[in-house]
Tab-separated table of C-alpha atoms and ligand atoms in Angstrom:
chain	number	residue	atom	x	y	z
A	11	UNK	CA	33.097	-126.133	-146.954
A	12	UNK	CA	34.567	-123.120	-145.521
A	13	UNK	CA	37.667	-123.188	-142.659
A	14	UNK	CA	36.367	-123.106	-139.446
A	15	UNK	CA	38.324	-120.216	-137.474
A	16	UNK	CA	38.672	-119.901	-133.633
A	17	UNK	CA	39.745	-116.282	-132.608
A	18	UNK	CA	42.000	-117.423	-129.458
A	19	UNK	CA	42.047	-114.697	-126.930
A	20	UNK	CA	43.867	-115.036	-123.081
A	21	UNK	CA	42.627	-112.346	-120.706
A	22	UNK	CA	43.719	-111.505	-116.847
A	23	UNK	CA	42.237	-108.766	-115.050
A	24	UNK	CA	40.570	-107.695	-118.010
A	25	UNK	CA	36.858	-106.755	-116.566
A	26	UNK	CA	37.420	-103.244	-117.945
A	27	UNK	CA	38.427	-104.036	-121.482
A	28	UNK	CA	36.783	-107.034	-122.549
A	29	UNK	CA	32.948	-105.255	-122.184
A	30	UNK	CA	34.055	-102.789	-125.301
A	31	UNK	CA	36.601	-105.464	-127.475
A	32	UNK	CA	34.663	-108.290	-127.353
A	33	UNK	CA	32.168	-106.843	-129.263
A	34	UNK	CA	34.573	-105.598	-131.885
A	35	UNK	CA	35.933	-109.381	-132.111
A	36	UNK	CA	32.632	-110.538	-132.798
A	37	UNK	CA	31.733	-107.519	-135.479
A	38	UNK	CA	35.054	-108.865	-136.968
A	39	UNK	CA	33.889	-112.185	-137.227
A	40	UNK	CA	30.724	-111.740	-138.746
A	41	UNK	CA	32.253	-110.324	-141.531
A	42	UNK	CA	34.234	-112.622	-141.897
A	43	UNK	CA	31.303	-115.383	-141.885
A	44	UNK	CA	29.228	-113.354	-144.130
A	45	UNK	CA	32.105	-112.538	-146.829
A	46	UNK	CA	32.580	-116.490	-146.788
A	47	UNK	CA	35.990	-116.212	-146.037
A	48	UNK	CA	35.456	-118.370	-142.908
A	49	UNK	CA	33.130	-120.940	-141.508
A	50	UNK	CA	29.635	-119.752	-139.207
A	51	UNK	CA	31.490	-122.334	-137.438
A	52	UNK	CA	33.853	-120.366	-136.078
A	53	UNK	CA	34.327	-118.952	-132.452
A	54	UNK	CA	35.735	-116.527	-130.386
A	55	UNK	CA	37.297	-118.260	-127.538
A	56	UNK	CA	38.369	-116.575	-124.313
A	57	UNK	CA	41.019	-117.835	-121.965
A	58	UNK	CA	40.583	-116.635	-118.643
A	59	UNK	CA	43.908	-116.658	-116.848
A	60	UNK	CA	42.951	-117.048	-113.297
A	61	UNK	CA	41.346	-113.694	-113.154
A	62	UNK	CA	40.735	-112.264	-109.991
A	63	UNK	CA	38.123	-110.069	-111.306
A	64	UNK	CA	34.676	-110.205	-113.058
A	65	UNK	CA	36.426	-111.448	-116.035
A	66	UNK	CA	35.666	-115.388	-116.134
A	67	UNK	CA	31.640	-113.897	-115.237
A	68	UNK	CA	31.920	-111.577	-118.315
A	69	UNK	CA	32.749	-113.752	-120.463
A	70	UNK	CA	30.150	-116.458	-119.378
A	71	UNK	CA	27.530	-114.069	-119.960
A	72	UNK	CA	29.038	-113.376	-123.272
A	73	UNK	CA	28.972	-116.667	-124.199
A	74	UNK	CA	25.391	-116.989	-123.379
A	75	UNK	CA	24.562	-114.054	-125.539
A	76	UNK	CA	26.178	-115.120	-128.257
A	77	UNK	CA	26.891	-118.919	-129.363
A	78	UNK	CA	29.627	-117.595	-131.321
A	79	UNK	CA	31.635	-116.801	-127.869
A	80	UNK	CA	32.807	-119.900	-125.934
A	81	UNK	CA	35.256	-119.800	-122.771
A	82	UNK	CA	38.258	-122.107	-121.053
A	83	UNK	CA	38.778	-120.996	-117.229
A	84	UNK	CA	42.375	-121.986	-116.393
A	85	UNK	CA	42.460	-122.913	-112.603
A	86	UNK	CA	45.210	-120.323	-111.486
A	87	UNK	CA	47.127	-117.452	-113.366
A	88	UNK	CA	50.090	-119.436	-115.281
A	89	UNK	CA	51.169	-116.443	-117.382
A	90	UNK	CA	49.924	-114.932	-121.211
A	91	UNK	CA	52.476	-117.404	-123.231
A	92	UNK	CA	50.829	-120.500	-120.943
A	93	UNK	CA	46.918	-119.300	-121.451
A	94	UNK	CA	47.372	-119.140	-124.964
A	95	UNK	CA	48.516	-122.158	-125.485
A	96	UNK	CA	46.006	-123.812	-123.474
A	97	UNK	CA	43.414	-121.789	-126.233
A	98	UNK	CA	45.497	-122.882	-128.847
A	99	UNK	CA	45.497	-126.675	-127.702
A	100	UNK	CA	42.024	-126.738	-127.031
A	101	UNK	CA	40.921	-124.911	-130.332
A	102	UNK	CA	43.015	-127.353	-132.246
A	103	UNK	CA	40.691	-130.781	-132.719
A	104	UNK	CA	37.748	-128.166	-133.346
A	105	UNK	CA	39.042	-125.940	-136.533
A	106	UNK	CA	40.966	-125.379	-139.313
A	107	UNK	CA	43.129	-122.132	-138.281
A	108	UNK	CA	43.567	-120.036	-135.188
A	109	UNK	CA	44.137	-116.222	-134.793
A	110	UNK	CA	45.738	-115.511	-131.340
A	111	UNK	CA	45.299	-111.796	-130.237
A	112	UNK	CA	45.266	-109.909	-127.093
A	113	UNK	CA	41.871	-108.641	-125.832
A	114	UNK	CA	43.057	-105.171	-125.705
A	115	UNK	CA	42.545	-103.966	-128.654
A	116	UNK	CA	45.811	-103.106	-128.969
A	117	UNK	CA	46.309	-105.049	-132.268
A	118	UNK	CA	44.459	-104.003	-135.555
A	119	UNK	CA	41.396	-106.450	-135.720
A	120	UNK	CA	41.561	-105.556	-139.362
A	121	UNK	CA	44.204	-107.356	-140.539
A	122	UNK	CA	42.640	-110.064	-139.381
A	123	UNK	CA	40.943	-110.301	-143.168
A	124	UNK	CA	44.128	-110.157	-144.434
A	125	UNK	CA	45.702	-113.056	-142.199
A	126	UNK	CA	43.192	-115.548	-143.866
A	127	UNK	CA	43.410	-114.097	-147.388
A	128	UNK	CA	47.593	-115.065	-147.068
A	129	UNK	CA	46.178	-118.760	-145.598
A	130	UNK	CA	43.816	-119.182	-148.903
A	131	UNK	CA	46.781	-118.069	-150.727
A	132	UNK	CA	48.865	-121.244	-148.777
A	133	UNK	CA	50.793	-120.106	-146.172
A	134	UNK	CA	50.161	-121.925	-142.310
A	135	UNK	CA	51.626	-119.403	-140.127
A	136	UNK	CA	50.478	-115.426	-140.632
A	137	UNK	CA	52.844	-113.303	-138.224
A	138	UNK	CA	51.251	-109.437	-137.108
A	139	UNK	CA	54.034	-107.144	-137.523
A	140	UNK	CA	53.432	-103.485	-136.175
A	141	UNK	CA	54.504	-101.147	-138.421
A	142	UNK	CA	55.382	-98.367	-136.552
A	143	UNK	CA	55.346	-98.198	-132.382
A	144	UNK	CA	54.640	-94.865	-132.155
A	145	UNK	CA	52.204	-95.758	-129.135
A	146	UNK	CA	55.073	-97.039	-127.442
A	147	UNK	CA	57.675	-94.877	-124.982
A	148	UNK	CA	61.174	-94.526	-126.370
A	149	UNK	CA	62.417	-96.092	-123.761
A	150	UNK	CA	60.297	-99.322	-124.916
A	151	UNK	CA	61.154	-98.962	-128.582
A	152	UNK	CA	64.457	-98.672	-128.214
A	153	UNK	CA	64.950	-101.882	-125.762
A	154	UNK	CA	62.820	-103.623	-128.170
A	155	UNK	CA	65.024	-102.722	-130.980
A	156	UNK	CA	68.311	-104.128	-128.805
A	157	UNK	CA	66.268	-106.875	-127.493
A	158	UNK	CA	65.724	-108.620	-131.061
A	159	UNK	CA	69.160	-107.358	-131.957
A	160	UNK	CA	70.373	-109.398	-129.272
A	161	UNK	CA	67.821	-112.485	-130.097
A	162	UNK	CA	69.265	-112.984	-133.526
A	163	UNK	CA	72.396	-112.434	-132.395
A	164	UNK	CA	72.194	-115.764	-130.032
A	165	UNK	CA	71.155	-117.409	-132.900
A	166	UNK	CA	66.767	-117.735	-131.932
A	167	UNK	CA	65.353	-117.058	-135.030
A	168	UNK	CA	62.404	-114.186	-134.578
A	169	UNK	CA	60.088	-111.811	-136.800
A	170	UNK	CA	61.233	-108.204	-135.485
A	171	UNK	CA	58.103	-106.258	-134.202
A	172	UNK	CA	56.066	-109.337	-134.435
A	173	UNK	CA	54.427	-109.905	-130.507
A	174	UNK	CA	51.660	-113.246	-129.853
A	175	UNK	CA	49.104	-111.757	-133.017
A	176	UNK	CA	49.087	-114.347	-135.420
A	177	UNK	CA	47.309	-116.951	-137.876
A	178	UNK	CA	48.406	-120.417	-137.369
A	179	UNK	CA	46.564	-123.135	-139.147
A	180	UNK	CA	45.783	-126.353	-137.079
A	181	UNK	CA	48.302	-128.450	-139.532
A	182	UNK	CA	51.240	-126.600	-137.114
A	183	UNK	CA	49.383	-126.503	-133.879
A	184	UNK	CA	49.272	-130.254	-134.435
A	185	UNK	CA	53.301	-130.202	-135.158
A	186	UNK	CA	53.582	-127.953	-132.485
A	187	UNK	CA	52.425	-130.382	-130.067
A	188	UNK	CA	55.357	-131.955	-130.366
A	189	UNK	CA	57.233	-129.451	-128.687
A	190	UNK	CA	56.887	-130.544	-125.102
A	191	UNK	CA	59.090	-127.355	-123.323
A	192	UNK	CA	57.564	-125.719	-120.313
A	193	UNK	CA	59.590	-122.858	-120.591
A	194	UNK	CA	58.140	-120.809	-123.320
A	195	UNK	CA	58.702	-118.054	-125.988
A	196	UNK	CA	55.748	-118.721	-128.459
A	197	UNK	CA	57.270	-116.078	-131.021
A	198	UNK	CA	60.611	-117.933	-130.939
A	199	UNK	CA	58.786	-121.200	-131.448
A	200	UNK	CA	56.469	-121.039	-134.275
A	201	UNK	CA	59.811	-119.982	-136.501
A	202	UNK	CA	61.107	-123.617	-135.558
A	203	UNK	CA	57.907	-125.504	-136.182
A	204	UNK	CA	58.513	-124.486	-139.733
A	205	UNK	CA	55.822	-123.927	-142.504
A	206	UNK	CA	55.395	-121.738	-145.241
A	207	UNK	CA	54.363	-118.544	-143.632
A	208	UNK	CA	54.598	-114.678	-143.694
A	209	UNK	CA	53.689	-111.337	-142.336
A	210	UNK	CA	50.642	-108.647	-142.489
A	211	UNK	CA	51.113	-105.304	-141.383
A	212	UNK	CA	49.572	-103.055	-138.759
A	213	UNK	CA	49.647	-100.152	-136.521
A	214	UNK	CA	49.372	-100.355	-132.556
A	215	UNK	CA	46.827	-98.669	-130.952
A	216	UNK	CA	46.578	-97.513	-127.771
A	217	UNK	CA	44.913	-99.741	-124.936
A	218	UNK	CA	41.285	-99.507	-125.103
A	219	UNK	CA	41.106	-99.592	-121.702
A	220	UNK	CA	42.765	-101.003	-118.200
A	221	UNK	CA	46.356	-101.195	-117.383
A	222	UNK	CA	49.079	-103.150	-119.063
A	223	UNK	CA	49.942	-106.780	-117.491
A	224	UNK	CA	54.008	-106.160	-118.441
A	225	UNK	CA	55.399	-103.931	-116.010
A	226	UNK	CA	59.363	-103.306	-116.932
A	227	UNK	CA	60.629	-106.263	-114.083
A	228	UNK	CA	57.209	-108.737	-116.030
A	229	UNK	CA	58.809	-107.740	-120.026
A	230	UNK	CA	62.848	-108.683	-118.580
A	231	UNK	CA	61.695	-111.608	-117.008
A	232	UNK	CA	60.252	-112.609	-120.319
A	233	UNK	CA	63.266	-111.157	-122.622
A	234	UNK	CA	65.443	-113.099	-120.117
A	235	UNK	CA	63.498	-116.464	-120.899
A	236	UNK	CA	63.573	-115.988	-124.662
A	237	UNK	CA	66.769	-116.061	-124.519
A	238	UNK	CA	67.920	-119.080	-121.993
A	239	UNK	CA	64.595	-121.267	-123.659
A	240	UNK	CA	65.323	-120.449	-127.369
A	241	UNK	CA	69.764	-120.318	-127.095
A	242	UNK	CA	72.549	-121.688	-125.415
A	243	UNK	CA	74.837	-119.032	-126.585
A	244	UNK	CA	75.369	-117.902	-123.148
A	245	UNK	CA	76.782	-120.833	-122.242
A	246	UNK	CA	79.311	-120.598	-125.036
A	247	UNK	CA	80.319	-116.851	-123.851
A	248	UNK	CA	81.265	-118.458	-120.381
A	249	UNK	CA	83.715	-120.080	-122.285
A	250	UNK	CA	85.016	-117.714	-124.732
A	251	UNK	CA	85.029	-115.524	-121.477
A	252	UNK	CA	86.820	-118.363	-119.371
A	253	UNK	CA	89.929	-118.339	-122.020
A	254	UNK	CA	90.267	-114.766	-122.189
A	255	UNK	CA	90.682	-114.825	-118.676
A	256	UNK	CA	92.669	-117.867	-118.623
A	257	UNK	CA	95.392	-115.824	-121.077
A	258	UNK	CA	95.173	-112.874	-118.899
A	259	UNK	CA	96.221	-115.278	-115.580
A	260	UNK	CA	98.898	-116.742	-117.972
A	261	UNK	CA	100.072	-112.986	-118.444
A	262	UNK	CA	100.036	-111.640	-114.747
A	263	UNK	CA	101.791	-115.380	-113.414
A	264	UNK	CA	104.548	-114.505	-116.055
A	265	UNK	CA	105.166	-111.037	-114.713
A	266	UNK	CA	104.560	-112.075	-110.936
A	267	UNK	CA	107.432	-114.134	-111.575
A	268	UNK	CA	109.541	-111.314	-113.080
A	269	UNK	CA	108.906	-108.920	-110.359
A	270	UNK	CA	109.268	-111.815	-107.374
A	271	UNK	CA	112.908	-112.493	-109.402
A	272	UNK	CA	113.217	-108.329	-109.305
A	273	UNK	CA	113.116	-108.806	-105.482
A	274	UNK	CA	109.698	-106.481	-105.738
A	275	UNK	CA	107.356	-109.193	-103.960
A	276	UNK	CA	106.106	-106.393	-101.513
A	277	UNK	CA	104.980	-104.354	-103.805
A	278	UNK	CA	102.092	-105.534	-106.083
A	279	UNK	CA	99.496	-106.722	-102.739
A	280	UNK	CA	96.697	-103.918	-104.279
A	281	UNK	CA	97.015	-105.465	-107.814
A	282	UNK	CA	96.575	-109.173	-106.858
A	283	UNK	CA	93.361	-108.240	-104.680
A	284	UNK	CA	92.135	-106.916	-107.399
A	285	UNK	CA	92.260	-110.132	-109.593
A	286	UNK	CA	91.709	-112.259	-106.625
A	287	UNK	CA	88.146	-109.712	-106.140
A	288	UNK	CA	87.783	-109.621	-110.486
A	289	UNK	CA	88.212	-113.216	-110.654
A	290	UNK	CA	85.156	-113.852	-108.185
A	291	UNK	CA	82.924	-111.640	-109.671
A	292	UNK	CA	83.288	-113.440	-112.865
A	293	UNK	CA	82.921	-116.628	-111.021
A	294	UNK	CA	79.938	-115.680	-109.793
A	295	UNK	CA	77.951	-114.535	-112.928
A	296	UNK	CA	79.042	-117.611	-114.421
A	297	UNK	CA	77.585	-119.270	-111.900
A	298	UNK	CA	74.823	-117.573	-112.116
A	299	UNK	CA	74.517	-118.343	-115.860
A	300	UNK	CA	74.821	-121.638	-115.526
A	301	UNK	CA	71.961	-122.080	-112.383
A	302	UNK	CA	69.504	-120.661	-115.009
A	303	UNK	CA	69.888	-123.202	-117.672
A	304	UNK	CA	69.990	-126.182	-114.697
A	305	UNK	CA	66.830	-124.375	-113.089
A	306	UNK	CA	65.563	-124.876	-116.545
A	307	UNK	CA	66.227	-128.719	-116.801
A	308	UNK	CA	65.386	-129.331	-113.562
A	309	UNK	CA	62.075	-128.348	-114.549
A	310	UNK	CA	61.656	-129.600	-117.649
A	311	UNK	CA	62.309	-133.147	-115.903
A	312	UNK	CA	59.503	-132.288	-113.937
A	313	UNK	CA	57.391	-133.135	-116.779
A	314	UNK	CA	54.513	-130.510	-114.912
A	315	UNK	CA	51.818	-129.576	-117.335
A	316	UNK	CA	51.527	-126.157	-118.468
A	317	UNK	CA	47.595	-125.484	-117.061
A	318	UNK	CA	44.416	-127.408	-115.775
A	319	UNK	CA	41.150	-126.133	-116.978
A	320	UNK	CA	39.020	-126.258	-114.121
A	321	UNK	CA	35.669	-124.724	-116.148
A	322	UNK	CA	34.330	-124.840	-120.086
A	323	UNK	CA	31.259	-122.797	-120.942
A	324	UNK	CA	30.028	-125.454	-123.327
A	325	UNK	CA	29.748	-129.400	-122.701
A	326	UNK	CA	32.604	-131.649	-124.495
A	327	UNK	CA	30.907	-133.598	-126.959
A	328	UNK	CA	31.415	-137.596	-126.397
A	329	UNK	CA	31.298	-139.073	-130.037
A	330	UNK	CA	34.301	-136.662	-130.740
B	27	LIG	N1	47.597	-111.826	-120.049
B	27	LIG	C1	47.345	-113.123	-119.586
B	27	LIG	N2	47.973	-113.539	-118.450
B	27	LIG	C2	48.861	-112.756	-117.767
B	27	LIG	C3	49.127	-111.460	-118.264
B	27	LIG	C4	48.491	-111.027	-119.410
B	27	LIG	O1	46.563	-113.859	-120.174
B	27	LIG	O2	49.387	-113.207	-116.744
B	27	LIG	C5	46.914	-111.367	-121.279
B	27	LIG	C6	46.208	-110.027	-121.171
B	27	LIG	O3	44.884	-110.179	-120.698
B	27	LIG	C7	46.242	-109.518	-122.600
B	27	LIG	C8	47.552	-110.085	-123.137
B	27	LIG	O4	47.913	-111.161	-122.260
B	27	LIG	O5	45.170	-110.019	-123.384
B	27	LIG	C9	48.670	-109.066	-123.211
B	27	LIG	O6	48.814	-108.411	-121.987
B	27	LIG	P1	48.977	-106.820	-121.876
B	27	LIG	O7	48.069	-106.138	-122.836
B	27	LIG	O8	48.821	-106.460	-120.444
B	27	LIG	O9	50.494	-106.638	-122.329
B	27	LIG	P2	51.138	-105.458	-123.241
B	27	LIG	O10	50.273	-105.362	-124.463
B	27	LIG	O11	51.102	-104.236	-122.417
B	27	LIG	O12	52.532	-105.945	-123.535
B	28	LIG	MG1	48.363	-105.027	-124.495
């Protein structure tokens, strides 16, 4: 009995694309099927992220077409890392392994062969690494590069280069289950859930077509939450930072002392404004710091869930 494999694919917005990749999914697929390597089984299941497009229509008429298509409809957009793993949930009682991609066509459909040749061979987690981001701006590549600089650096353990294109095998989606954050960094997560696992390699295309969903302030609002949901570090800076300037008070009362006892009191009215004004600022990103990470409890006590599926294209079988 071959693995059953569900192709797990979130899409927003993505009426232009998804007519010319879908295709290419399924193509991919059948291959698969008919080199044995998978389960007929298997399925290609689309995510629709609250779309306000044709999307969620596209891909019910694709799933009519072809049984091998299937589709969730979340009920409102809740963001890429929250539709996929509402696909990756749902495909989990149903197969054996999951590929999550984006519907792009961004990421080499390819290697997709090569993910479940590394499962046969026993590993549970297959991370997509782009070999070279040539497709990419500068500007991107090199905040990339700092980005995961920085990442490891905090102590979040993540596979440089890899994005959300990966094998995981049901055995760690069930594991993963267990991990019951709302605030989420999927490619700083599956690292912790453990598993043998490893990396194929590929190169980024170019978007088939339709715009990109990360707009610069969309990618630092995500860097920003890999870092405060995967690593407390900044927390510790605050107080590496809060001795420094502790010593550096200690200093300037010692020689506020030695000038008052100079008779120089006058003098010295610019310098203590500017502590007084150097002292607040500090204050105040600490502050700042420190809101984030009680935002982030205070919503994690909320206990909210991460999506409601309002639609399925296919009926939920009751002797399951
Ligand atoms: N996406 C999503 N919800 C969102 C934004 C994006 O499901 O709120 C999907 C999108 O349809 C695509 C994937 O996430 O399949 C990656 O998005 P995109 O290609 O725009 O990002 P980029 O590749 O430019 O980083
Ligand atoms: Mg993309």
């Amino acid at each position: 009995m071959k693995e059953i494999l569900y192709i797990v694919i979130p899409c927003y917005n993505e009426e232009e694309v998804l007519p010319i990749s879908a295709p290419l999914f399924l193509e991919e697929l059948n291959l698969l099927i008919s080199e044995d390597l998978v389960s007929d089984k298997s399925r290609i299941l689309f995510i629709n992220d609250g779309s306000r497009d044709k999307t969620w229509d596209i891909i019910e008429e694709l799933s009519r077409k072809d049984e091998h298509y299937e589709g969730i409809c979340l009920s409102r957009n809740r963001g890429h890392q929250n539709a996929l793993v509402a696909g990756l949930t749902e495909a989990c009682d149903k197969c054996d392994i999951t590929i999550s991609i984006d519907c792009d066509g961004q990421d080499d459909i390819k290697v997709m062969k090569d993910m479940v040749l590394e499962y046969n061979n026993g590993c549970q987690i297959v991370y997509g690494v782009r070999n070279k981001r040539d497709t990419d701006s500068v500007f991107k590549r090199a905040t990339a590069r700092i980005y995961y600089k920085l990442l490891r650096v905090m102590g979040a353990e993540v596979v440089y280069d890899h994005a959300d294109y990966r094998l995981v095998s049901a055995e760690v989606l069930e594991a993963f289950s267990d991990f019951k954050e709302v605030n989420l960094f999927l490619r700083g997560l599956f690292p912790l859930v453990g598993f043998k696992s490893t990396s194929v390699y590929y190169d980024r295309h170019e978007r088939l077509s339709g715009k990109s969903h990360y707009p610069l302030t969309r990618m630092l609002s995500l860097a920003f939450e890999g870092i405060t949901s995967l690593s407390t570090t900044p927390l510790k800076f605050i107080t590496g930072f809060g001795i420094i300037i502790a010593l550096f008070s200690f200093i300037m009362i010692v020689y506020t002392f030695i000038d008052y006892f100079m008779g120089n009191t006058i003098r010295g009215w610019a310098s203590t404004n500017t502590i007084i004004l150097f002292l607040s600022g500090v204050q105040l990103i600490s502050l700042g710091i420190i809101g984030e990470y009680i935002g982030k409890i205070y919503l994690e006590t909320k206990h909210r869930p991460r999506y409601i599926i309002s639609k399925k294209t296919y009926e939920e079988d009751e002797d399951l």
